mmCIF file with all atom_site columns, C-alpha atoms and ligand atoms in Angstrom:
data_model
loop_
_atom_site.group_PDB
_atom_site.id
_atom_site.type_symbol
_atom_site.label_atom_id
_atom_site.label_alt_id
_atom_site.label_comp_id
_atom_site.label_asym_id
_atom_site.label_entity_id
_atom_site.label_seq_id
_atom_site.pdbx_PDB_ins_code
_atom_site.Cartn_x
_atom_site.Cartn_y
_atom_site.Cartn_z
_atom_site.occupancy
_atom_site.B_iso_or_equiv
_atom_site.pdbx_formal_charge
_atom_site.auth_seq_id
_atom_site.auth_comp_id
_atom_site.auth_asym_id
_atom_site.auth_atom_id
_atom_site.pdbx_PDB_model_num
ATOM   1   C CA  . MET B 1 1   ? 99.879  107.421 75.112  1.00 87.00 ? 1   MET B CA  1
ATOM   2   C CA  . ARG B 1 2   ? 101.003 106.102 78.470  1.00 91.00 ? 2   ARG B CA  1
ATOM   3   C CA  . PRO B 1 3   ? 101.443 108.774 81.111  1.00 93.00 ? 3   PRO B CA  1
ATOM   4   C CA  . VAL B 1 4   ? 104.967 109.656 82.252  1.00 96.00 ? 4   VAL B CA  1
ATOM   5   C CA  . LEU B 1 5   ? 105.968 111.151 85.560  1.00 97.00 ? 5   LEU B CA  1
ATOM   6   C CA  . HIS B 1 6   ? 106.204 114.929 85.345  1.00 97.00 ? 6   HIS B CA  1
ATOM   7   C CA  . ASP B 1 7   ? 109.390 116.816 86.214  1.00 98.00 ? 7   ASP B CA  1
ATOM   8   C CA  . ALA B 1 8   ? 108.241 117.673 89.740  1.00 98.00 ? 8   ALA B CA  1
ATOM   9   C CA  . GLY B 1 9   ? 107.633 113.973 90.407  1.00 98.00 ? 9   GLY B CA  1
ATOM   10  C CA  . LYS B 1 10  ? 111.069 112.995 89.079  1.00 98.00 ? 10  LYS B CA  1
ATOM   11  C CA  . ASP B 1 11  ? 112.620 115.678 91.278  1.00 98.00 ? 11  ASP B CA  1
ATOM   12  C CA  . LEU B 1 12  ? 110.698 114.398 94.292  1.00 98.00 ? 12  LEU B CA  1
ATOM   13  C CA  . ILE B 1 13  ? 111.742 110.762 94.018  1.00 98.00 ? 13  ILE B CA  1
ATOM   14  C CA  . LEU B 1 14  ? 115.278 111.003 92.609  1.00 98.00 ? 14  LEU B CA  1
ATOM   15  C CA  . ARG B 1 15  ? 116.511 114.108 90.845  1.00 97.00 ? 15  ARG B CA  1
ATOM   16  C CA  . THR B 1 16  ? 116.657 116.731 93.569  1.00 97.00 ? 16  THR B CA  1
ATOM   17  C CA  . ALA B 1 17  ? 115.890 114.423 96.520  1.00 98.00 ? 17  ALA B CA  1
ATOM   18  C CA  . ARG B 1 18  ? 118.937 114.061 98.743  1.00 98.00 ? 18  ARG B CA  1
ATOM   19  C CA  . THR B 1 19  ? 120.148 111.691 101.409 1.00 98.00 ? 19  THR B CA  1
ATOM   20  C CA  . GLN B 1 20  ? 119.535 113.370 104.767 1.00 98.00 ? 20  GLN B CA  1
ATOM   21  C CA  . ASN B 1 21  ? 121.971 113.624 107.668 1.00 97.00 ? 21  ASN B CA  1
ATOM   22  C CA  . GLY B 1 22  ? 119.973 115.915 109.954 1.00 98.00 ? 22  GLY B CA  1
ATOM   23  C CA  . TRP B 1 23  ? 116.293 116.096 110.795 1.00 98.00 ? 23  TRP B CA  1
ATOM   24  C CA  . LEU B 1 24  ? 113.735 118.769 111.597 1.00 98.00 ? 24  LEU B CA  1
ATOM   25  C CA  . ASP B 1 25  ? 111.519 118.319 114.645 1.00 97.00 ? 25  ASP B CA  1
ATOM   26  C CA  . VAL B 1 26  ? 108.456 117.462 112.556 1.00 98.00 ? 26  VAL B CA  1
ATOM   27  C CA  . PRO B 1 27  ? 106.593 114.294 113.562 1.00 97.00 ? 27  PRO B CA  1
ATOM   28  C CA  . VAL B 1 28  ? 105.743 111.458 111.169 1.00 98.00 ? 28  VAL B CA  1
ATOM   29  C CA  . SER B 1 29  ? 102.361 109.834 111.774 1.00 98.00 ? 29  SER B CA  1
ATOM   30  C CA  . ASP B 1 30  ? 101.759 106.100 111.833 1.00 98.00 ? 30  ASP B CA  1
ATOM   31  C CA  . ASP B 1 31  ? 99.179  106.687 109.092 1.00 98.00 ? 31  ASP B CA  1
ATOM   32  C CA  . LEU B 1 32  ? 101.903 108.056 106.827 1.00 98.00 ? 32  LEU B CA  1
ATOM   33  C CA  . LEU B 1 33  ? 104.104 105.016 107.533 1.00 99.00 ? 33  LEU B CA  1
ATOM   34  C CA  . ARG B 1 34  ? 101.160 102.816 106.509 1.00 99.00 ? 34  ARG B CA  1
ATOM   35  C CA  . GLU B 1 35  ? 100.751 104.870 103.316 1.00 99.00 ? 35  GLU B CA  1
ATOM   36  C CA  . VAL B 1 36  ? 104.434 104.323 102.478 1.00 99.00 ? 36  VAL B CA  1
ATOM   37  C CA  . TYR B 1 37  ? 104.144 100.583 103.078 1.00 99.00 ? 37  TYR B CA  1
ATOM   38  C CA  . ASP B 1 38  ? 100.950 100.323 101.030 1.00 99.00 ? 38  ASP B CA  1
ATOM   39  C CA  . LEU B 1 39  ? 102.802 101.894 98.100  1.00 98.00 ? 39  LEU B CA  1
ATOM   40  C CA  . MET B 1 40  ? 106.145 100.073 98.380  1.00 98.00 ? 40  MET B CA  1
ATOM   41  C CA  . ARG B 1 41  ? 104.564 96.642  98.734  1.00 98.00 ? 41  ARG B CA  1
ATOM   42  C CA  . LEU B 1 42  ? 103.266 96.918  95.155  1.00 98.00 ? 42  LEU B CA  1
ATOM   43  C CA  . GLY B 1 43  ? 106.774 96.814  93.681  1.00 98.00 ? 43  GLY B CA  1
ATOM   44  C CA  . PRO B 1 44  ? 107.723 93.578  91.925  1.00 98.00 ? 44  PRO B CA  1
ATOM   45  C CA  . THR B 1 45  ? 109.628 90.681  93.527  1.00 98.00 ? 45  THR B CA  1
ATOM   46  C CA  . SER B 1 46  ? 110.513 87.306  92.052  1.00 98.00 ? 46  SER B CA  1
ATOM   47  C CA  . ALA B 1 47  ? 107.633 84.850  92.339  1.00 98.00 ? 47  ALA B CA  1
ATOM   48  C CA  . ASN B 1 48  ? 105.933 87.589  94.374  1.00 98.00 ? 48  ASN B CA  1
ATOM   49  C CA  . THR B 1 49  ? 108.019 86.482  97.341  1.00 98.00 ? 49  THR B CA  1
ATOM   50  C CA  . CYS B 1 50  ? 107.774 89.838  99.188  1.00 98.00 ? 50  CYS B CA  1
ATOM   51  C CA  . PRO B 1 51  ? 110.493 88.942  101.739 1.00 99.00 ? 51  PRO B CA  1
ATOM   52  C CA  . ALA B 1 52  ? 111.018 92.422  103.218 1.00 99.00 ? 52  ALA B CA  1
ATOM   53  C CA  . ARG B 1 53  ? 110.014 92.967  106.837 1.00 99.00 ? 53  ARG B CA  1
ATOM   54  C CA  . ILE B 1 54  ? 110.148 96.420  108.394 1.00 99.00 ? 54  ILE B CA  1
ATOM   55  C CA  . VAL B 1 55  ? 110.360 97.513  112.013 1.00 99.00 ? 55  VAL B CA  1
ATOM   56  C CA  . PHE B 1 56  ? 109.611 101.204 112.559 1.00 99.00 ? 56  PHE B CA  1
ATOM   57  C CA  . LEU B 1 57  ? 111.296 102.715 115.601 1.00 98.00 ? 57  LEU B CA  1
ATOM   58  C CA  . ARG B 1 58  ? 109.312 105.863 116.514 1.00 98.00 ? 58  ARG B CA  1
ATOM   59  C CA  . THR B 1 59  ? 109.986 106.379 120.215 1.00 97.00 ? 59  THR B CA  1
ATOM   60  C CA  . PRO B 1 60  ? 113.166 107.225 122.169 1.00 96.00 ? 60  PRO B CA  1
ATOM   61  C CA  . GLU B 1 61  ? 112.773 103.881 123.969 1.00 98.00 ? 61  GLU B CA  1
ATOM   62  C CA  . ALA B 1 62  ? 112.688 101.926 120.732 1.00 98.00 ? 62  ALA B CA  1
ATOM   63  C CA  . LYS B 1 63  ? 115.621 103.931 119.313 1.00 98.00 ? 63  LYS B CA  1
ATOM   64  C CA  . ALA B 1 64  ? 117.642 103.282 122.470 1.00 98.00 ? 64  ALA B CA  1
ATOM   65  C CA  . ARG B 1 65  ? 117.608 99.580  121.659 1.00 98.00 ? 65  ARG B CA  1
ATOM   66  C CA  . LEU B 1 66  ? 119.234 100.309 118.278 1.00 98.00 ? 66  LEU B CA  1
ATOM   67  C CA  . LEU B 1 67  ? 121.873 102.864 119.267 1.00 98.00 ? 67  LEU B CA  1
ATOM   68  C CA  . PRO B 1 68  ? 124.506 100.390 120.623 1.00 98.00 ? 68  PRO B CA  1
ATOM   69  C CA  . ALA B 1 69  ? 124.619 98.684  117.215 1.00 98.00 ? 69  ALA B CA  1
ATOM   70  C CA  . LEU B 1 70  ? 125.304 101.858 115.211 1.00 98.00 ? 70  LEU B CA  1
ATOM   71  C CA  . SER B 1 71  ? 128.600 103.114 113.839 1.00 98.00 ? 71  SER B CA  1
ATOM   72  C CA  . PRO B 1 72  ? 129.534 106.286 115.763 1.00 98.00 ? 72  PRO B CA  1
ATOM   73  C CA  . GLY B 1 73  ? 128.829 108.521 112.744 1.00 98.00 ? 73  GLY B CA  1
ATOM   74  C CA  . ASN B 1 74  ? 125.244 107.289 112.523 1.00 98.00 ? 74  ASN B CA  1
ATOM   75  C CA  . VAL B 1 75  ? 124.230 107.854 116.152 1.00 98.00 ? 75  VAL B CA  1
ATOM   76  C CA  . ASP B 1 76  ? 123.297 111.551 116.261 1.00 98.00 ? 76  ASP B CA  1
ATOM   77  C CA  . LYS B 1 77  ? 121.278 111.549 113.050 1.00 98.00 ? 77  LYS B CA  1
ATOM   78  C CA  . THR B 1 78  ? 119.419 108.430 114.098 1.00 98.00 ? 78  THR B CA  1
ATOM   79  C CA  . LYS B 1 79  ? 118.557 109.984 117.464 1.00 98.00 ? 79  LYS B CA  1
ATOM   80  C CA  . ALA B 1 80  ? 117.292 113.102 115.682 1.00 98.00 ? 80  ALA B CA  1
ATOM   81  C CA  . ALA B 1 81  ? 115.200 111.305 113.050 1.00 98.00 ? 81  ALA B CA  1
ATOM   82  C CA  . PRO B 1 82  ? 111.479 111.040 113.867 1.00 98.00 ? 82  PRO B CA  1
ATOM   83  C CA  . VAL B 1 83  ? 111.484 107.429 112.636 1.00 98.00 ? 83  VAL B CA  1
ATOM   84  C CA  . THR B 1 84  ? 114.159 104.844 111.905 1.00 99.00 ? 84  THR B CA  1
ATOM   85  C CA  . ALA B 1 85  ? 113.125 101.840 109.834 1.00 99.00 ? 85  ALA B CA  1
ATOM   86  C CA  . ILE B 1 86  ? 114.951 98.533  110.129 1.00 99.00 ? 86  ILE B CA  1
ATOM   87  C CA  . ILE B 1 87  ? 114.634 97.000  106.671 1.00 98.00 ? 87  ILE B CA  1
ATOM   88  C CA  . GLY B 1 88  ? 114.962 93.252  107.097 1.00 98.00 ? 88  GLY B CA  1
ATOM   89  C CA  . TYR B 1 89  ? 114.042 90.132  105.196 1.00 99.00 ? 89  TYR B CA  1
ATOM   90  C CA  . ASP B 1 90  ? 112.284 86.972  106.246 1.00 98.00 ? 90  ASP B CA  1
ATOM   91  C CA  . ALA B 1 91  ? 114.586 83.986  105.686 1.00 98.00 ? 91  ALA B CA  1
ATOM   92  C CA  . ARG B 1 92  ? 111.477 81.764  105.657 1.00 98.00 ? 92  ARG B CA  1
ATOM   93  C CA  . PHE B 1 93  ? 109.535 83.991  103.240 1.00 98.00 ? 93  PHE B CA  1
ATOM   94  C CA  . TYR B 1 94  ? 108.456 80.856  101.366 1.00 98.00 ? 94  TYR B CA  1
ATOM   95  C CA  . ASP B 1 95  ? 106.107 79.859  104.185 1.00 98.00 ? 95  ASP B CA  1
ATOM   96  C CA  . LEU B 1 96  ? 103.818 82.663  102.953 1.00 98.00 ? 96  LEU B CA  1
ATOM   97  C CA  . LEU B 1 97  ? 103.848 81.634  99.296  1.00 98.00 ? 97  LEU B CA  1
ATOM   98  C CA  . PRO B 1 98  ? 100.531 79.752  99.505  1.00 96.00 ? 98  PRO B CA  1
ATOM   99  C CA  . LYS B 1 99  ? 99.014  83.229  100.024 1.00 97.00 ? 99  LYS B CA  1
ATOM   100 C CA  . LEU B 1 100 ? 101.356 85.197  97.764  1.00 98.00 ? 100 LEU B CA  1
ATOM   101 C CA  . PHE B 1 101 ? 101.716 82.754  94.843  1.00 98.00 ? 101 PHE B CA  1
ATOM   102 C CA  . PRO B 1 102 ? 98.623  80.558  95.176  1.00 97.00 ? 102 PRO B CA  1
ATOM   103 C CA  . HIS B 1 103 ? 98.557  79.267  91.592  1.00 97.00 ? 103 HIS B CA  1
ATOM   104 C CA  . ARG B 1 104 ? 101.887 77.428  92.108  1.00 95.00 ? 104 ARG B CA  1
ATOM   105 C CA  . PRO B 1 105 ? 101.643 75.425  95.350  1.00 85.00 ? 105 PRO B CA  1
ATOM   106 C CA  . ASP B 1 106 ? 104.948 73.707  94.525  1.00 92.00 ? 106 ASP B CA  1
ATOM   107 C CA  . MET B 1 107 ? 106.907 76.974  94.763  1.00 94.00 ? 107 MET B CA  1
ATOM   108 C CA  . LYS B 1 108 ? 107.094 76.865  98.544  1.00 96.00 ? 108 LYS B CA  1
ATOM   109 C CA  . ASP B 1 109 ? 108.691 73.416  98.440  1.00 96.00 ? 109 ASP B CA  1
ATOM   110 C CA  . ASN B 1 110 ? 111.263 74.525  95.817  1.00 96.00 ? 110 ASN B CA  1
ATOM   111 C CA  . PHE B 1 111 ? 112.617 77.127  98.214  1.00 98.00 ? 111 PHE B CA  1
ATOM   112 C CA  . ALA B 1 112 ? 112.284 74.943  101.310 1.00 97.00 ? 112 ALA B CA  1
ATOM   113 C CA  . ALA B 1 113 ? 114.456 72.295  99.641  1.00 98.00 ? 113 ALA B CA  1
ATOM   114 C CA  . ASN B 1 114 ? 117.178 74.688  98.441  1.00 98.00 ? 114 ASN B CA  1
ATOM   115 C CA  . ALA B 1 115 ? 118.668 76.849  101.179 1.00 98.00 ? 115 ALA B CA  1
ATOM   116 C CA  . ARG B 1 116 ? 121.057 78.682  98.829  1.00 98.00 ? 116 ARG B CA  1
ATOM   117 C CA  . LEU B 1 117 ? 118.268 79.620  96.442  1.00 98.00 ? 117 LEU B CA  1
ATOM   118 C CA  . ALA B 1 118 ? 116.129 80.750  99.377  1.00 98.00 ? 118 ALA B CA  1
ATOM   119 C CA  . ASP B 1 119 ? 118.938 82.909  100.820 1.00 98.00 ? 119 ASP B CA  1
ATOM   120 C CA  . ILE B 1 120 ? 119.715 84.593  97.498  1.00 98.00 ? 120 ILE B CA  1
ATOM   121 C CA  . THR B 1 121 ? 116.036 85.169  96.786  1.00 98.00 ? 121 THR B CA  1
ATOM   122 C CA  . ALA B 1 122 ? 115.384 86.655  100.225 1.00 98.00 ? 122 ALA B CA  1
ATOM   123 C CA  . PHE B 1 123 ? 118.346 89.032  100.052 1.00 98.00 ? 123 PHE B CA  1
ATOM   124 C CA  . ARG B 1 124 ? 117.869 90.074  96.427  1.00 98.00 ? 124 ARG B CA  1
ATOM   125 C CA  . ASN B 1 125 ? 114.173 90.777  96.715  1.00 99.00 ? 125 ASN B CA  1
ATOM   126 C CA  . GLY B 1 126 ? 114.345 92.182  100.231 1.00 98.00 ? 126 GLY B CA  1
ATOM   127 C CA  . THR B 1 127 ? 116.948 94.671  98.982  1.00 99.00 ? 127 THR B CA  1
ATOM   128 C CA  . LEU B 1 128 ? 114.804 95.588  95.986  1.00 99.00 ? 128 LEU B CA  1
ATOM   129 C CA  . GLN B 1 129 ? 111.906 96.199  98.336  1.00 99.00 ? 129 GLN B CA  1
ATOM   130 C CA  . GLY B 1 130 ? 114.180 98.397  100.445 1.00 99.00 ? 130 GLY B CA  1
ATOM   131 C CA  . ALA B 1 131 ? 114.778 100.543 97.364  1.00 99.00 ? 131 ALA B CA  1
ATOM   132 C CA  . TYR B 1 132 ? 111.054 100.643 96.620  1.00 99.00 ? 132 TYR B CA  1
ATOM   133 C CA  . PHE B 1 133 ? 110.589 101.708 100.230 1.00 99.00 ? 133 PHE B CA  1
ATOM   134 C CA  . MET B 1 134 ? 112.895 104.710 99.891  1.00 99.00 ? 134 MET B CA  1
ATOM   135 C CA  . ILE B 1 135 ? 111.300 105.839 96.634  1.00 98.00 ? 135 ILE B CA  1
ATOM   136 C CA  . ALA B 1 136 ? 107.794 105.317 98.057  1.00 99.00 ? 136 ALA B CA  1
ATOM   137 C CA  . ALA B 1 137 ? 108.682 107.341 101.161 1.00 99.00 ? 137 ALA B CA  1
ATOM   138 C CA  . ARG B 1 138 ? 109.840 110.220 98.983  1.00 98.00 ? 138 ARG B CA  1
ATOM   139 C CA  . ALA B 1 139 ? 106.716 109.925 96.838  1.00 98.00 ? 139 ALA B CA  1
ATOM   140 C CA  . CYS B 1 140 ? 104.676 110.275 100.051 1.00 98.00 ? 140 CYS B CA  1
ATOM   141 C CA  . GLY B 1 141 ? 106.507 113.469 101.014 1.00 98.00 ? 141 GLY B CA  1
ATOM   142 C CA  . LEU B 1 142 ? 109.157 112.114 103.371 1.00 98.00 ? 142 LEU B CA  1
ATOM   143 C CA  . ASP B 1 143 ? 112.939 112.402 103.255 1.00 98.00 ? 143 ASP B CA  1
ATOM   144 C CA  . VAL B 1 144 ? 115.133 109.356 103.767 1.00 99.00 ? 144 VAL B CA  1
ATOM   145 C CA  . GLY B 1 145 ? 118.648 108.538 104.896 1.00 98.00 ? 145 GLY B CA  1
ATOM   146 C CA  . GLY B 1 146 ? 119.870 104.996 104.322 1.00 98.00 ? 146 GLY B CA  1
ATOM   147 C CA  . MET B 1 147 ? 122.474 103.459 106.660 1.00 98.00 ? 147 MET B CA  1
ATOM   148 C CA  . SER B 1 148 ? 124.503 100.283 106.438 1.00 98.00 ? 148 SER B CA  1
ATOM   149 C CA  . GLY B 1 149 ? 126.993 101.385 109.084 1.00 98.00 ? 149 GLY B CA  1
ATOM   150 C CA  . PHE B 1 150 ? 125.806 99.162  111.915 1.00 99.00 ? 150 PHE B CA  1
ATOM   151 C CA  . ASP B 1 151 ? 126.362 95.710  113.416 1.00 98.00 ? 151 ASP B CA  1
ATOM   152 C CA  . ASN B 1 152 ? 123.791 93.414  111.804 1.00 98.00 ? 152 ASN B CA  1
ATOM   153 C CA  . ALA B 1 153 ? 124.353 90.665  114.374 1.00 98.00 ? 153 ALA B CA  1
ATOM   154 C CA  . LYS B 1 154 ? 123.591 93.052  117.254 1.00 98.00 ? 154 LYS B CA  1
ATOM   155 C CA  . VAL B 1 155 ? 120.435 94.330  115.538 1.00 99.00 ? 155 VAL B CA  1
ATOM   156 C CA  . ASP B 1 156 ? 119.284 90.800  114.788 1.00 98.00 ? 156 ASP B CA  1
ATOM   157 C CA  . ALA B 1 157 ? 119.851 89.680  118.393 1.00 98.00 ? 157 ALA B CA  1
ATOM   158 C CA  . GLU B 1 158 ? 117.935 92.683  119.747 1.00 98.00 ? 158 GLU B CA  1
ATOM   159 C CA  . PHE B 1 159 ? 115.000 92.865  117.335 1.00 98.00 ? 159 PHE B CA  1
ATOM   160 C CA  . PHE B 1 160 ? 114.766 89.444  115.692 1.00 98.00 ? 160 PHE B CA  1
ATOM   161 C CA  . PRO B 1 161 ? 115.815 87.001  118.418 1.00 98.00 ? 161 PRO B CA  1
ATOM   162 C CA  . ASP B 1 162 ? 114.133 83.965  116.877 1.00 97.00 ? 162 ASP B CA  1
ATOM   163 C CA  . GLY B 1 163 ? 116.495 84.212  113.889 1.00 97.00 ? 163 GLY B CA  1
ATOM   164 C CA  . ARG B 1 164 ? 113.830 84.167  111.226 1.00 98.00 ? 164 ARG B CA  1
ATOM   165 C CA  . VAL B 1 165 ? 114.204 87.796  110.099 1.00 98.00 ? 165 VAL B CA  1
ATOM   166 C CA  . LYS B 1 166 ? 117.631 89.241  109.224 1.00 98.00 ? 166 LYS B CA  1
ATOM   167 C CA  . SER B 1 167 ? 118.444 92.944  109.123 1.00 99.00 ? 167 SER B CA  1
ATOM   168 C CA  . ASN B 1 168 ? 119.541 94.355  105.774 1.00 99.00 ? 168 ASN B CA  1
ATOM   169 C CA  . PHE B 1 169 ? 119.882 98.131  106.157 1.00 99.00 ? 169 PHE B CA  1
ATOM   170 C CA  . LEU B 1 170 ? 118.447 101.005 108.177 1.00 99.00 ? 170 LEU B CA  1
ATOM   171 C CA  . CYS B 1 171 ? 116.575 104.030 106.884 1.00 99.00 ? 171 CYS B CA  1
ATOM   172 C CA  . ASN B 1 172 ? 115.935 107.239 108.772 1.00 98.00 ? 172 ASN B CA  1
ATOM   173 C CA  . LEU B 1 173 ? 112.674 108.951 107.829 1.00 98.00 ? 173 LEU B CA  1
ATOM   174 C CA  . GLY B 1 174 ? 111.235 112.382 108.382 1.00 98.00 ? 174 GLY B CA  1
ATOM   175 C CA  . HIS B 1 175 ? 111.712 115.904 107.132 1.00 98.00 ? 175 HIS B CA  1
ATOM   176 C CA  . GLY B 1 176 ? 115.387 116.567 106.491 1.00 98.00 ? 176 GLY B CA  1
ATOM   177 C CA  . ASP B 1 177 ? 117.393 119.552 107.659 1.00 98.00 ? 177 ASP B CA  1
ATOM   178 C CA  . PRO B 1 178 ? 118.684 121.115 104.416 1.00 97.00 ? 178 PRO B CA  1
ATOM   179 C CA  . ALA B 1 179 ? 121.634 122.606 106.305 1.00 98.00 ? 179 ALA B CA  1
ATOM   180 C CA  . LYS B 1 180 ? 123.047 119.120 106.974 1.00 98.00 ? 180 LYS B CA  1
ATOM   181 C CA  . VAL B 1 181 ? 122.905 117.771 103.401 1.00 98.00 ? 181 VAL B CA  1
ATOM   182 C CA  . LEU B 1 182 ? 126.364 116.934 102.036 1.00 97.00 ? 182 LEU B CA  1
ATOM   183 C CA  . PRO B 1 183 ? 127.604 118.039 98.592  1.00 98.00 ? 183 PRO B CA  1
ATOM   184 C CA  . LYS B 1 184 ? 126.192 115.924 95.770  1.00 97.00 ? 184 LYS B CA  1
ATOM   185 C CA  . LEU B 1 185 ? 128.625 113.231 94.675  1.00 98.00 ? 185 LEU B CA  1
ATOM   186 C CA  . PRO B 1 186 ? 129.181 112.397 91.002  1.00 98.00 ? 186 PRO B CA  1
ATOM   187 C CA  . ARG B 1 187 ? 127.421 109.475 89.334  1.00 98.00 ? 187 ARG B CA  1
ATOM   188 C CA  . LEU B 1 188 ? 128.703 107.307 86.527  1.00 98.00 ? 188 LEU B CA  1
ATOM   189 C CA  . ASP B 1 189 ? 127.819 108.411 83.014  1.00 98.00 ? 189 ASP B CA  1
ATOM   190 C CA  . PHE B 1 190 ? 125.760 106.129 80.801  1.00 98.00 ? 190 PHE B CA  1
ATOM   191 C CA  . ASP B 1 191 ? 128.845 104.861 78.923  1.00 98.00 ? 191 ASP B CA  1
ATOM   192 C CA  . GLU B 1 192 ? 130.656 104.044 82.160  1.00 98.00 ? 192 GLU B CA  1
ATOM   193 C CA  . ALA B 1 193 ? 127.843 101.938 83.589  1.00 98.00 ? 193 ALA B CA  1
ATOM   194 C CA  . CYS B 1 194 ? 125.803 100.696 80.664  1.00 98.00 ? 194 CYS B CA  1
ATOM   195 C CA  . THR B 1 195 ? 126.384 98.653  77.552  1.00 98.00 ? 195 THR B CA  1
ATOM   196 C CA  . LEU B 1 196 ? 124.163 98.688  74.508  1.00 98.00 ? 196 LEU B CA  1
ATOM   197 C CA  . LEU B 1 197 ? 124.342 95.417  72.607  1.00 98.00 ? 197 LEU B CA  1
HETATM 198 C C1  . FMN R 2 .   ? 121.875 101.303 101.767 1.00 67.60 ? 1   FMN R C1  1
HETATM 199 C C2  . FMN R 2 .   ? 122.569 102.585 102.138 1.00 67.60 ? 1   FMN R C2  1
HETATM 200 C C3  . FMN R 2 .   ? 123.456 102.604 103.179 1.00 67.60 ? 1   FMN R C3  1
HETATM 201 C C4  . FMN R 2 .   ? 124.080 103.790 103.556 1.00 67.60 ? 1   FMN R C4  1
HETATM 202 N N1  . FMN R 2 .   ? 124.873 103.798 104.683 1.00 67.60 ? 1   FMN R N1  1
HETATM 203 C C5  . FMN R 2 .   ? 125.263 104.976 105.194 1.00 67.60 ? 1   FMN R C5  1
HETATM 204 C C6  . FMN R 2 .   ? 125.862 105.053 106.475 1.00 67.60 ? 1   FMN R C6  1
HETATM 205 O O1  . FMN R 2 .   ? 126.006 104.047 107.180 1.00 67.60 ? 1   FMN R O1  1
HETATM 206 N N2  . FMN R 2 .   ? 126.248 106.269 106.943 1.00 67.60 ? 1   FMN R N2  1
HETATM 207 C C7  . FMN R 2 .   ? 126.061 107.411 106.208 1.00 67.60 ? 1   FMN R C7  1
HETATM 208 O O2  . FMN R 2 .   ? 126.409 108.486 106.682 1.00 67.60 ? 1   FMN R O2  1
HETATM 209 N N3  . FMN R 2 .   ? 125.491 107.376 104.978 1.00 67.60 ? 1   FMN R N3  1
HETATM 210 C C8  . FMN R 2 .   ? 125.071 106.189 104.465 1.00 67.60 ? 1   FMN R C8  1
HETATM 211 N N4  . FMN R 2 .   ? 124.423 106.152 103.247 1.00 67.60 ? 1   FMN R N4  1
HETATM 212 C C9  . FMN R 2 .   ? 124.244 107.399 102.491 1.00 67.60 ? 1   FMN R C9  1
HETATM 213 C C10 . FMN R 2 .   ? 124.993 107.400 101.151 1.00 67.60 ? 1   FMN R C10 1
HETATM 214 O O3  . FMN R 2 .   ? 126.333 107.690 101.318 1.00 67.60 ? 1   FMN R O3  1
HETATM 215 C C11 . FMN R 2 .   ? 124.283 108.410 100.241 1.00 67.60 ? 1   FMN R C11 1
HETATM 216 O O4  . FMN R 2 .   ? 122.983 107.945 100.007 1.00 67.60 ? 1   FMN R O4  1
HETATM 217 C C12 . FMN R 2 .   ? 125.000 108.608 98.907  1.00 67.60 ? 1   FMN R C12 1
HETATM 218 O O5  . FMN R 2 .   ? 126.222 109.232 99.108  1.00 67.60 ? 1   FMN R O5  1
HETATM 219 C C13 . FMN R 2 .   ? 124.152 109.412 97.949  1.00 67.60 ? 1   FMN R C13 1
HETATM 220 O O6  . FMN R 2 .   ? 123.773 110.647 98.486  1.00 67.60 ? 1   FMN R O6  1
HETATM 221 P P1  . FMN R 2 .   ? 122.591 111.485 97.772  1.00 67.60 ? 1   FMN R P1  1
HETATM 222 O O7  . FMN R 2 .   ? 121.368 110.635 97.894  1.00 67.60 ? 1   FMN R O7  1
HETATM 223 O O8  . FMN R 2 .   ? 122.464 112.740 98.587  1.00 67.60 ? 1   FMN R O8  1
HETATM 224 O O9  . FMN R 2 .   ? 122.995 111.704 96.368  1.00 67.60 ? 1   FMN R O9  1
HETATM 225 C C14 . FMN R 2 .   ? 123.826 104.977 102.829 1.00 67.60 ? 1   FMN R C14 1
HETATM 226 C C15 . FMN R 2 .   ? 122.915 104.951 101.759 1.00 67.60 ? 1   FMN R C15 1
HETATM 227 C C16 . FMN R 2 .   ? 122.307 103.782 101.424 1.00 67.60 ? 1   FMN R C16 1
HETATM 228 C C17 . FMN R 2 .   ? 121.309 103.805 100.283 1.00 67.60 ? 1   FMN R C17 1
#
């Protein structure tokens, strides 16, 4: 029998875990950020492209560079979070395929010759890795709060000036303040979202 995740594990990663809007003053170590990355990087991506790139902002100085790009409603919680991750993707991810997909040396050239395929692949797989990141963070004992309310162009100009990496979404990390969690919103039932053929 294959093992299955026990109830406490399901609660931790998805069932009772909640998006956080406020943060306790509990630091997050760089070692823990490395542990999260070492777990999330194992999630699958097409042709093992691994396009996600992450910038961890863990000081007031680093956060200050991000604040002008945020929607007003995201400013206070981002200031309060011990860490804010910029989840981006490398538009030239295929340059690393000789390392990541060494048995198919032609794969790099496929993407280099097809900009549309490269763009879709980078965004699709970078987004998947962003989801793995949030689940991995929870599995490592952190709370998360995703944010897409920000100006991507401003973030890209500030943090990725050479244009190679593009921001996707932001994710606050730390230990959430339960008092600031919003009421749970409904989800679609199986029959509303799924089809069995
Ligand atoms: C990619 C992403 C972007 C989000 N953007 C924002 C945002 O800009 N501002 C905000 O207050 N909440 C944002 N949220 C939070 C969502 O509204 C929240 O995760 C959703 O309502 C589910 O809440 P729950 O995890 O507590 O069930 C975002 C979440 C994700 C995953």
